[in-house]
Short mmCIF file of C-alpha atoms in Angstrom, two decimals:
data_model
loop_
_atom_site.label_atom_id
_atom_site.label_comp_id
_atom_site.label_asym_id
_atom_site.label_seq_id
_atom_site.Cartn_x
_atom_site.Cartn_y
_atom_site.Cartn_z
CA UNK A 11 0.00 0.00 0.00
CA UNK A 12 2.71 2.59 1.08
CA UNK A 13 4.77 1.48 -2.36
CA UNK A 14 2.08 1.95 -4.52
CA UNK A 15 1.04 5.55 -3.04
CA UNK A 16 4.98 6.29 -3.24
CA UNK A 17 4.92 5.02 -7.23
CA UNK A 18 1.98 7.06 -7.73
CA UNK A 19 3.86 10.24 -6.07
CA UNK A 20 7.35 9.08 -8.50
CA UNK A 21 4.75 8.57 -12.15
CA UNK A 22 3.54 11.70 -11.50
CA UNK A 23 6.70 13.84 -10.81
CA UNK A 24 7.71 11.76 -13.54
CA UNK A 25 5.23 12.80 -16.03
CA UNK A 26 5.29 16.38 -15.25
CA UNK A 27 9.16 16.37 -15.56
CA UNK A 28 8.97 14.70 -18.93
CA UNK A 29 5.83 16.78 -20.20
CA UNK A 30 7.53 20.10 -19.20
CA UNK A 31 10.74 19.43 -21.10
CA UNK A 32 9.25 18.06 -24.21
CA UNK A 33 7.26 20.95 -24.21
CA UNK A 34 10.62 23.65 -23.61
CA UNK A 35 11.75 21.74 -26.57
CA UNK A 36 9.44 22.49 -29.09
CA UNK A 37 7.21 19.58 -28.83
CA UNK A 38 3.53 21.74 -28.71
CA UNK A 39 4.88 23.42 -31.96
CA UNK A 40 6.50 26.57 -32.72
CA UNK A 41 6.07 29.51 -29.50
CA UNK A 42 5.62 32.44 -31.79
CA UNK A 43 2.18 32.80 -33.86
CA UNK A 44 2.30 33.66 -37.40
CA UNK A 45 3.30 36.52 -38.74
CA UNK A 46 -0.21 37.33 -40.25
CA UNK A 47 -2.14 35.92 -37.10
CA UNK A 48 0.27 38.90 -35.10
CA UNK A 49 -1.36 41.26 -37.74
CA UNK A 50 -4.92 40.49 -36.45
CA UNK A 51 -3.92 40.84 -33.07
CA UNK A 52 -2.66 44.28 -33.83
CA UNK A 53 -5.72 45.09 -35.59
CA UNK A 54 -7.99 44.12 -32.66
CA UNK A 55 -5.79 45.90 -29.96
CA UNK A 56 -5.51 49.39 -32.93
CA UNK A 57 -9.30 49.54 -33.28
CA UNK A 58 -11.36 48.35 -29.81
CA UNK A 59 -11.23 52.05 -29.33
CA UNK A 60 -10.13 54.80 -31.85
CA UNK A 61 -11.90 57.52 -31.97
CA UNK A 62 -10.22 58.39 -35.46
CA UNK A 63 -11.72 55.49 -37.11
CA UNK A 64 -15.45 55.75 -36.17
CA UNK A 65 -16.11 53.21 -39.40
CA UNK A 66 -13.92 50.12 -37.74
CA UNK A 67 -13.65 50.80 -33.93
CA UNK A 68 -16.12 49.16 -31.05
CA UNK A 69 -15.45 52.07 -28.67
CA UNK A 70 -14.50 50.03 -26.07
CA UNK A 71 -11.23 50.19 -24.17
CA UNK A 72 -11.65 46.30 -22.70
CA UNK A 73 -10.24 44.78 -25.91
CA UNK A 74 -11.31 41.30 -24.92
CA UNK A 75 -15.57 42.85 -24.54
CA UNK A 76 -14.58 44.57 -27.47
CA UNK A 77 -13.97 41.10 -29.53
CA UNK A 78 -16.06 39.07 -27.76
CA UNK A 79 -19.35 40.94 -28.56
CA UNK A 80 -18.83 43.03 -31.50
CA UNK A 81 -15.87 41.49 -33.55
CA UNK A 82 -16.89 37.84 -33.37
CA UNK A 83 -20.51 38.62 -31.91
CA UNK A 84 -22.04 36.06 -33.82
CA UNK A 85 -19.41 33.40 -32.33
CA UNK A 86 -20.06 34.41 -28.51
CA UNK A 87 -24.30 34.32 -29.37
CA UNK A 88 -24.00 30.22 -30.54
CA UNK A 89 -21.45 30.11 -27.41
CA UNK A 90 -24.55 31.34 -25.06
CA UNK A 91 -27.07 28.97 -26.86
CA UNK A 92 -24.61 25.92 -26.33
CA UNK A 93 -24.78 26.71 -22.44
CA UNK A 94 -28.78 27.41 -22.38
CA UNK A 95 -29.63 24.35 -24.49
CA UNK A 96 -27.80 22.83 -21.66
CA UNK A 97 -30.28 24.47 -19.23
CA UNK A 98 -32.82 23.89 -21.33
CA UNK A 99 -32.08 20.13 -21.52
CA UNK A 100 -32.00 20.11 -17.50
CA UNK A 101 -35.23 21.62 -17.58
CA UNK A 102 -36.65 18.65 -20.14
CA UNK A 103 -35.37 16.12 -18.26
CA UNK A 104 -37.25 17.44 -14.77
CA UNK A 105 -40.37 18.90 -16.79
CA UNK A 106 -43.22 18.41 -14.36
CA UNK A 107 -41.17 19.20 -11.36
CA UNK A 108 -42.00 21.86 -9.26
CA UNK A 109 -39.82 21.67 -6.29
CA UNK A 110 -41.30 21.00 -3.57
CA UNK A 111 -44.26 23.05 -4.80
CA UNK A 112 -46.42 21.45 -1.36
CA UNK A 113 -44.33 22.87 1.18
CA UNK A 114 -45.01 26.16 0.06
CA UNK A 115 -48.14 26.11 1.59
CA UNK A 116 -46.79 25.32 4.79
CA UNK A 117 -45.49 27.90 7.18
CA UNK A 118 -42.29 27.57 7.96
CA UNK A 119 -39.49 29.23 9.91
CA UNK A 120 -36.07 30.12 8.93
CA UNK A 121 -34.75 27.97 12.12
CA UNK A 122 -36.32 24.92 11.07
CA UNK A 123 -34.55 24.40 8.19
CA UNK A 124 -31.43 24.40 6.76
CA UNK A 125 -28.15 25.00 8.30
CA UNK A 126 -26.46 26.51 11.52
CA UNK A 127 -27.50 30.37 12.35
CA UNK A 128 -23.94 30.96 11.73
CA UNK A 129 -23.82 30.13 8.41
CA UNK A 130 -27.28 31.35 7.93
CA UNK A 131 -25.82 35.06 9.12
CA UNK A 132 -22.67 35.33 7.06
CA UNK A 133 -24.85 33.98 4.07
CA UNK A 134 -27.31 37.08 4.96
CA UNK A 135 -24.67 39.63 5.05
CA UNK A 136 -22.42 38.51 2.00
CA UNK A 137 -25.63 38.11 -0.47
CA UNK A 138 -26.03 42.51 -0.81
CA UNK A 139 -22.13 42.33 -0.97
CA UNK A 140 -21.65 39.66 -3.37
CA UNK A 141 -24.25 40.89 -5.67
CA UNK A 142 -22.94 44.60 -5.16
CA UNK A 143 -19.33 43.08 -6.87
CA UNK A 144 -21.50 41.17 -9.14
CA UNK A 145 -23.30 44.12 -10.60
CA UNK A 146 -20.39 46.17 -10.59
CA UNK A 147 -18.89 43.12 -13.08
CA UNK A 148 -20.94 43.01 -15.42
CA UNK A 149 -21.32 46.95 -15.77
CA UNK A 150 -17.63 47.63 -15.82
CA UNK A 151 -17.28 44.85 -18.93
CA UNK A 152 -16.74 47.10 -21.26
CA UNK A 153 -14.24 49.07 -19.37
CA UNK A 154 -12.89 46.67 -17.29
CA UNK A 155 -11.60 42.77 -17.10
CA UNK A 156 -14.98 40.89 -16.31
CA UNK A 157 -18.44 41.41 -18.22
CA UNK A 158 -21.96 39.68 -18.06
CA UNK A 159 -20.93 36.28 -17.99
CA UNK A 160 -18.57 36.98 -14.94
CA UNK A 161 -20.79 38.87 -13.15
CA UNK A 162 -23.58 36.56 -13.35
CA UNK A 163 -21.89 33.69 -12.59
CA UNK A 164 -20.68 35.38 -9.67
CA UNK A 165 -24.30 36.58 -8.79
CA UNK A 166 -25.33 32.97 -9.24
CA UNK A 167 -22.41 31.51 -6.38
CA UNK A 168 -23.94 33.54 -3.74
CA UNK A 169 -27.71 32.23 -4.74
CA UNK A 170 -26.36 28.88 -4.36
CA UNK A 171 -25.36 29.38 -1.10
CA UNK A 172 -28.41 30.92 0.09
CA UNK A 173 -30.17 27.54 -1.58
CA UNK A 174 -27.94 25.35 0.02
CA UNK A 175 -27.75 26.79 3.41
CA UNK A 176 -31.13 28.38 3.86
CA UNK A 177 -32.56 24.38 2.18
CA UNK A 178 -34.56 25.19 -0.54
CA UNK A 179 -37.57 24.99 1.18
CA UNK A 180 -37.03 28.52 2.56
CA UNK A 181 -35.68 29.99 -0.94
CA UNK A 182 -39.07 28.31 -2.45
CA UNK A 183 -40.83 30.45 0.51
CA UNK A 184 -38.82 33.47 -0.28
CA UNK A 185 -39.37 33.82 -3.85
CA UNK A 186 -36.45 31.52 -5.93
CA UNK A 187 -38.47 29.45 -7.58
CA UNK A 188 -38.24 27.18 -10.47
CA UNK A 189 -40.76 29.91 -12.26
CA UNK A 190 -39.21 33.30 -10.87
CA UNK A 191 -35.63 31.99 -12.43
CA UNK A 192 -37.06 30.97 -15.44
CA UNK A 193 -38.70 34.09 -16.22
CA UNK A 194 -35.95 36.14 -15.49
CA UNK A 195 -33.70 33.89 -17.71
CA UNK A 196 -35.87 34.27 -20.41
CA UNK A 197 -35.76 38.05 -20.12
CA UNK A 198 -32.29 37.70 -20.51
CA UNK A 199 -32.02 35.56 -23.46
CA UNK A 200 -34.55 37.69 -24.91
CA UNK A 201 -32.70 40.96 -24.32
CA UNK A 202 -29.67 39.06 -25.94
CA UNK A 203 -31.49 38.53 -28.81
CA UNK A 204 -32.86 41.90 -29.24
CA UNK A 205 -29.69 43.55 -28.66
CA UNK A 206 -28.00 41.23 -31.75
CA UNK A 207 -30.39 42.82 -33.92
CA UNK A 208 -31.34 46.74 -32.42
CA UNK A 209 -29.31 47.77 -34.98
CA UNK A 210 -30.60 45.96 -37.93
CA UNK A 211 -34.32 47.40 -36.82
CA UNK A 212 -32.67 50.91 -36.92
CA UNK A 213 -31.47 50.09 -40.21
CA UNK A 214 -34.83 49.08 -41.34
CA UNK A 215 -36.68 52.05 -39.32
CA UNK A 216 -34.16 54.64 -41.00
CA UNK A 217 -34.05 53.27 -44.82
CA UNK A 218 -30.39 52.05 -44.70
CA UNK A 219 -28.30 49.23 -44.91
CA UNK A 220 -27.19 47.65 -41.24
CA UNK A 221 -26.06 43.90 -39.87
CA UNK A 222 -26.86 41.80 -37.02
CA UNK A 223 -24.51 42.39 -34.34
CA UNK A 224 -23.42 45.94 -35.49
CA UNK A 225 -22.76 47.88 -32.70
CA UNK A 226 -20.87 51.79 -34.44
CA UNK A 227 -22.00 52.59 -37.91
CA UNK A 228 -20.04 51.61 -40.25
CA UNK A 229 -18.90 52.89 -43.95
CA UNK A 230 -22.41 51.62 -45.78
CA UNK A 231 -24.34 51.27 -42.63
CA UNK A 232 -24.35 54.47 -41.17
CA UNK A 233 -26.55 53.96 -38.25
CA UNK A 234 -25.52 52.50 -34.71
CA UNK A 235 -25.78 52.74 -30.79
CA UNK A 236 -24.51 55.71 -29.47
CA UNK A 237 -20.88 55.33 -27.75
CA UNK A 238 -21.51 57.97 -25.25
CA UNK A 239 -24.50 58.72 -22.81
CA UNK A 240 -24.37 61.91 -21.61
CA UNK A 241 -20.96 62.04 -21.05
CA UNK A 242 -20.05 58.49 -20.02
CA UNK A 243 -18.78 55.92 -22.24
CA UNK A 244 -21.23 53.15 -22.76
CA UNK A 245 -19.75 51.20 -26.07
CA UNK A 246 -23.07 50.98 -27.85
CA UNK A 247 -24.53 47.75 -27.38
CA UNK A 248 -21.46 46.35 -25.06
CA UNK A 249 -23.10 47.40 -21.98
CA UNK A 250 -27.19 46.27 -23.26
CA UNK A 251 -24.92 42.56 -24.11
CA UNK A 252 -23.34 42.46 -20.52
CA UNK A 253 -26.38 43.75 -19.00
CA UNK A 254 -28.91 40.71 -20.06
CA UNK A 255 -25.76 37.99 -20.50
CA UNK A 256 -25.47 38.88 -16.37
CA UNK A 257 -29.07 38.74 -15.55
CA UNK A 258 -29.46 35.00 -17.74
CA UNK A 259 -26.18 34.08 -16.34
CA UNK A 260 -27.53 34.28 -12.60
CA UNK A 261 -30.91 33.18 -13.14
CA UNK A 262 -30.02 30.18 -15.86
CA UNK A 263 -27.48 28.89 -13.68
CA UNK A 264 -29.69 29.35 -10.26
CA UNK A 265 -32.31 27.37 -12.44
CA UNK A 266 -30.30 24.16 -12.47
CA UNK A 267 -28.96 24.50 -8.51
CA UNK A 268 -33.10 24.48 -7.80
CA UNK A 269 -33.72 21.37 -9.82
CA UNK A 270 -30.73 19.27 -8.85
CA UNK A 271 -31.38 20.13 -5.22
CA UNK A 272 -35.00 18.86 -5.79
CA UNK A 273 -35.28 15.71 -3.75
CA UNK A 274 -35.19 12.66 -5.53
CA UNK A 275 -38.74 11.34 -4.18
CA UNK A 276 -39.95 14.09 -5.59
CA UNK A 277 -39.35 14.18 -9.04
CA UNK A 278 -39.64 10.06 -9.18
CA UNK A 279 -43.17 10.58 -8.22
CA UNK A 280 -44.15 12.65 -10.91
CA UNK A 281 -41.41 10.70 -13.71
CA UNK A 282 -44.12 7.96 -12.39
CA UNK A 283 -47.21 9.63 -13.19
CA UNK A 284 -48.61 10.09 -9.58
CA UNK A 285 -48.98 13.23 -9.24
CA UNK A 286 -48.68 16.15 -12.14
CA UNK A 287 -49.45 19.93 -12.22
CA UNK B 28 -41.63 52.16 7.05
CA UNK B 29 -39.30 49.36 8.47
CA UNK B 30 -38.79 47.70 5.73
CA UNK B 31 -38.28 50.73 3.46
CA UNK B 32 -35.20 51.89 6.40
CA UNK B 33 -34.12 47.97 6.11
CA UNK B 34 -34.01 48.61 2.01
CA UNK B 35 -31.81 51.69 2.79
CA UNK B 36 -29.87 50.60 5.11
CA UNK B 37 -28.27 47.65 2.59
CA UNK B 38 -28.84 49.91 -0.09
CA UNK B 39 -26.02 52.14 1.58
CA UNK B 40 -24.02 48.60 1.82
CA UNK B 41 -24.36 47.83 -1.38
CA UNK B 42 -23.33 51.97 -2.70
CA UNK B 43 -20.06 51.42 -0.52
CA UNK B 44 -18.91 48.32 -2.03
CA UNK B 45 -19.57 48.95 -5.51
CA UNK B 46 -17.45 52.17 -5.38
CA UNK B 47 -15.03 50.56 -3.61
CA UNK B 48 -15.27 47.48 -5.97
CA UNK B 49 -15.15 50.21 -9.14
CA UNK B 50 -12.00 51.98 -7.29
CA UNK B 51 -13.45 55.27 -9.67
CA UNK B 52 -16.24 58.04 -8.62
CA UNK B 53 -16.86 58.69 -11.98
CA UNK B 54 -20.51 59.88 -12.99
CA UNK B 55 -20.79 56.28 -14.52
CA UNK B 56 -20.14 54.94 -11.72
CA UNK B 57 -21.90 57.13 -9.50
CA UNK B 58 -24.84 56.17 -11.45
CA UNK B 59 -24.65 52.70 -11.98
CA UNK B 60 -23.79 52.28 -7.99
CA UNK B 61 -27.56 54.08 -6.98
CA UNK B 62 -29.02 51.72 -9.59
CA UNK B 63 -27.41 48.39 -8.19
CA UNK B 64 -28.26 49.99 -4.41
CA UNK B 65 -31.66 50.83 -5.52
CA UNK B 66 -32.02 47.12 -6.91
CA UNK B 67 -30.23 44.90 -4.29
CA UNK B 68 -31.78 47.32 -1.17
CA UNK B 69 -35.37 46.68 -2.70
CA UNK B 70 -34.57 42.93 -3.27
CA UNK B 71 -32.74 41.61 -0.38
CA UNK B 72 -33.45 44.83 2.73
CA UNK B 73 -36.12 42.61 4.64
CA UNK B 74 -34.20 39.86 4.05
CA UNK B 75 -30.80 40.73 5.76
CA UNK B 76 -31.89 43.40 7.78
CA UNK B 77 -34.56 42.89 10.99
CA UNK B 78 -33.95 45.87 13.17
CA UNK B 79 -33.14 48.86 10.83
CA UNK B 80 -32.66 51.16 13.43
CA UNK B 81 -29.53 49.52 14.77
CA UNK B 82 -28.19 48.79 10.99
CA UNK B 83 -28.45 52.27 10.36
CA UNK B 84 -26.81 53.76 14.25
CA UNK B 85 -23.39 55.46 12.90
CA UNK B 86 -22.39 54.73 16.72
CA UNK B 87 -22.55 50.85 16.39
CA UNK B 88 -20.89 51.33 12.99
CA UNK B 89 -17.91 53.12 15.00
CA UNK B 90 -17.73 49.94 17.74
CA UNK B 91 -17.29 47.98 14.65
CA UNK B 92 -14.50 49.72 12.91
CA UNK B 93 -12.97 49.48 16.42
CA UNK B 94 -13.60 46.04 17.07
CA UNK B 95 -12.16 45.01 13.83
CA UNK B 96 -8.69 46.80 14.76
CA UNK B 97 -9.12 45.38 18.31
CA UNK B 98 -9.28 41.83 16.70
CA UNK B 99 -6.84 41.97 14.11
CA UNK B 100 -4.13 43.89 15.93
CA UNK B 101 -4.69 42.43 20.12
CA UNK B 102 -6.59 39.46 19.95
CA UNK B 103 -4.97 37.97 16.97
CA UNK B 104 -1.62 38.69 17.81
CA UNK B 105 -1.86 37.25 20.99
CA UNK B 106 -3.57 34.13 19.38
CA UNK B 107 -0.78 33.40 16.94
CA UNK B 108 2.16 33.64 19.49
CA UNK B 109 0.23 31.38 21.81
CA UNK B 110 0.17 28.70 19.15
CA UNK B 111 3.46 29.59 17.37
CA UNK B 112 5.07 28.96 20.90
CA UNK B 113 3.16 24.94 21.27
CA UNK B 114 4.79 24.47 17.58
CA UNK B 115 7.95 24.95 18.02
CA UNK B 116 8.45 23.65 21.93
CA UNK B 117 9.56 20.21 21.33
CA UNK B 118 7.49 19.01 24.39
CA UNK B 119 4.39 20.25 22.23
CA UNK B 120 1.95 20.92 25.37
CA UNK B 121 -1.20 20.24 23.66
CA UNK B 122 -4.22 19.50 25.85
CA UNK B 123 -7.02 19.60 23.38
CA UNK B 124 -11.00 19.13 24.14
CA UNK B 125 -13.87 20.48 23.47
CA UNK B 126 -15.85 22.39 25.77
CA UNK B 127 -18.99 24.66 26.44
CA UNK B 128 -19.33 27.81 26.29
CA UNK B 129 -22.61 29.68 27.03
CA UNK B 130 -23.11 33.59 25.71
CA UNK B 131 -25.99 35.86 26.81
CA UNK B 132 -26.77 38.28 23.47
CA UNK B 133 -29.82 37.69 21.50
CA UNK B 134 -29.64 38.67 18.10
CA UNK B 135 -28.19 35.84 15.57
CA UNK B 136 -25.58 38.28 14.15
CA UNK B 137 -24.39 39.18 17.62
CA UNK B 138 -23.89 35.09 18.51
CA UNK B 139 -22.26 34.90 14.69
CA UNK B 140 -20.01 37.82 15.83
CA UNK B 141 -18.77 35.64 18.99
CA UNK B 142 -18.20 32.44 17.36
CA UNK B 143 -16.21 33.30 13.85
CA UNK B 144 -14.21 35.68 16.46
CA UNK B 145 -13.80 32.09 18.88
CA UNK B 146 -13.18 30.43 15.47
CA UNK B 147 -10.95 32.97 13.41
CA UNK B 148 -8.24 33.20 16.47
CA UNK B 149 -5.73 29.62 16.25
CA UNK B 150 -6.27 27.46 18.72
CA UNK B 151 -9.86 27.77 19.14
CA UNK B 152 -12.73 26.67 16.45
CA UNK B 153 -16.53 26.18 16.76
CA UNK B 154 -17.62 23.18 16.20
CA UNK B 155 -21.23 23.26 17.08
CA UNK B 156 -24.27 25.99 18.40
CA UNK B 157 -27.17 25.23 20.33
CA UNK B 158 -29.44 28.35 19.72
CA UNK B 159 -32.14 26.55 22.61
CA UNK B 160 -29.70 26.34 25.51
CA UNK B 161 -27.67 29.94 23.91
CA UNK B 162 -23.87 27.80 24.59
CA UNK B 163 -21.40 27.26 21.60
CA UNK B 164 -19.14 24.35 21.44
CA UNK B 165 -15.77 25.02 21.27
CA UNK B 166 -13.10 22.85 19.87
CA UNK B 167 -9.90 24.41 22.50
CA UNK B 168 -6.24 23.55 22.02
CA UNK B 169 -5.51 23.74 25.49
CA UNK B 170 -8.43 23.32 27.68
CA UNK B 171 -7.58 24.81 31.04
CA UNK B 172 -11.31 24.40 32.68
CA UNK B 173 -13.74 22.58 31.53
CA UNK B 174 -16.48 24.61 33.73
CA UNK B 175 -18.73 26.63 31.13
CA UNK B 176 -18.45 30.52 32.96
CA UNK B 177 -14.65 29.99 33.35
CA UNK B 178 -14.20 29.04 29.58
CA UNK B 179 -15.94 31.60 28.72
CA UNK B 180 -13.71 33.99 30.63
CA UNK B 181 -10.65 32.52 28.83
CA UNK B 182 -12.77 32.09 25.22
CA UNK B 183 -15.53 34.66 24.57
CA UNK B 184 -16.11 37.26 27.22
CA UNK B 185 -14.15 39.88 25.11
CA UNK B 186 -15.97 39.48 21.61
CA UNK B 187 -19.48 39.39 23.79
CA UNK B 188 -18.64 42.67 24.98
CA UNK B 189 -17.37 44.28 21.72
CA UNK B 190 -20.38 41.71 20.01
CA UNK B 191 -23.20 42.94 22.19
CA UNK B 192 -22.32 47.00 21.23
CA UNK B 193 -22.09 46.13 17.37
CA UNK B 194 -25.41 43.88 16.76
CA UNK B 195 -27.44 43.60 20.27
#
């Protein structure tokens, strides 16, 4: 037993060692890019914001936002309907499910269920705090590392922990519900999708040529979101993007804590046929 | 009216960390920080806060700032050299046990003040509450009593004091 655990400890050193040094020696390919690929890189970091070339630039100093919802837009849109057809699948699978939709109706009290009070008060005071950073995320993507998909993830930790701690009885009692986070998903998705194509209605509105996923006007589409509001730099559609990617984010991701949490008695009874709503 | 004052109360919480969060007082952020205080005081107020009146006292506030350099700079301090000093003696004097130790403040905050304080410090971790009987467990490296009001002494009577001023 002790030789195995120590030839374990030796293969892995091992492997490391050898990995490490194949790799110093050129075994992953070549360390520099291509020439050309260095060109696009240049091109990204030269026009995510430049104010001299209204026709190319996203107005966005966060060059990663900047390429990750204007330059390859389309790309990051099929990204976020890869992870909600995952949700969506979660929900097929426990359709008919409404956790623990009969103990809503009873009363009950926060000490009853779930964990310690101690855990119960740090979870109370970090939830404002943790959503505070988690807002402040996904409004600073444009201008900052971070963006919707940060900040609602982030959003969604803390929502866990008030499920898991607080049992979801409670959260069922206090308003996170299978329905609440579905709706709000929804609005989410939907803002997505509306935002991928404001500027095409403007287009159409105005007379003039426009794409999906345009965010400045361009050379033959001159129409687009405005960059500034008032003063304050917004990036056009960056900010609606991280704004609704946040809010499905939390609520998509809350979604699928509710139904795994659901006890298993539960949803075999209605996969059974006994009871159904 | 209380739970618009509990709103406002986190919706201050919420203002201070997303400025600090930001690190800018730009208009933009200025803006965006009354939105997300607006949002998370409406949504979570009632939730966090039961007595807005004491979340919103500047004078508890105060104890608290104190408290916190009380902890980190005494009580810690005092904590780590106690256990740095069984590490390194090669006779290790251990005595370890757990043992009970009651506290008189009512609020759950107050008694979750106390025991991360009791569990934060080396050498002395929580291992269980009993809300009924109002006693904590304590987990103690060196247990010199095992009599309740004399553990306490040693353990808790210090956070209690600074606890009961923050949250009671």
């Amino acid at each position: 037993m002790k030789y195995e655990r120590a030839l374990i400890a030796v293969a892995i050193v091992v492997f490391i060692l050898v990995l490490s040094y194949a790799v110093t020696l050129g075994a992953m390919g070549s360390t520099l890019p291509p020439r050309d690929l260095r060109l696009l890189a240049k091109l990204y970091l030269w026009l995510a914001i430049n104010p001299w070339t209204r026709n190319l630039t996203v107005m966005s100093p966060e060059a990663v936002t900047s390429i990750v919802w204007d330059f390859r837009g389309l790309d990051t849109f099929f990204e976020t309907a890869v992870l909600y057809l995952a949700i969506i699948g979660t929900v097929a699978i426990y359709r008919g499910v409404y956790a623990s939709s009969k103990s809503r109706e009873v009363p009950i009290s926060e000490d009853e269920v779930g964990m310690s009070p101690i855990a119960k008060s740090v979870t109370k005071i970090t939830l404002p705090i943790v959503i505070a950073v988690a807002v402040a995320i996904a409004l600073h993507g444009h201008l900052t590392p971070g963006g919707g998909f940060q900040g609602g993830s982030t959003a969604a930790v803390i929502l866990l922990l008030v499920l898991v701690v607080f049992s979801l009885q409670y959260s069922i009692r206090m308003g996170i519900t299978k329905g609440s986070t579905l709706a709000l998903r929804s609005a989410g998705l939907l803002g997505i999708a509306v935002t991928s194509i404001l500027v095409l209605i403007l287009g159409l509105l105005v007379g003039c040529q426009s794409f999906i996923f345009q965010n400045q006007p361009k050379a033959y589409a001159p129409v687009g979101v405005p960059a500034f509001l008032d003063g304050m730099l917004v990036s056009g559609t960056l900010i609606l993007f991280n704004i609704f990617e946040c809010l499905a984010v939390a609520a998509g991701l809350t979604l699928t804590f509710i139904l795994v949490l659901t006890h298993e008695e539960e949803i075999r009874s209605v996969m059974k046929g006994d009871r159904h709503e | 009216m209380k739970r618009v004052l509990a709103s406002v109360a986190i919706a201050i919480l919420t203002f201070i960390i997303y400025i600090i969060f930001s690190g800018s007082v730009s208009p933009y952020d200025l803006l965006t920080a009354c939105a997300a205080a607006v949002l998370v005081g409406a949504l979570t107020g009632t939730f966090v806060v039961a007595e807005p009146a004491k979340a919103l006292n500047p004078l508890r506030a105060c104890h608290a700032v104190k408290y916190f350099f009380r902890y980190m700079l005494i009580d810690e301090v005092r904590a780590h050299t106690d256990v740095i000093k069984r590490i390194v003696s090669p006779r290790m004097p251990i005595n370890p046990g757990i043992v009970k130790v009651p506290y008189y403040v009512n609020t759950d905050y107050a008694m979750t003040l106390i025991a991360n304080s009791i569990t934060n410090t080396p050498g002395t971790v929580v291992v269980d509450v009993d809300k009924e009987k109002k006693c904590l467990f304590v987990h103690w490296i060196d247990v010199k009593t095992v009599k309740p009001e004399e553990a306490r002494e040693f353990i808790s009577r210090v956070f209690e004091e600074h606890s009961k001023k923050i949250f009671d």
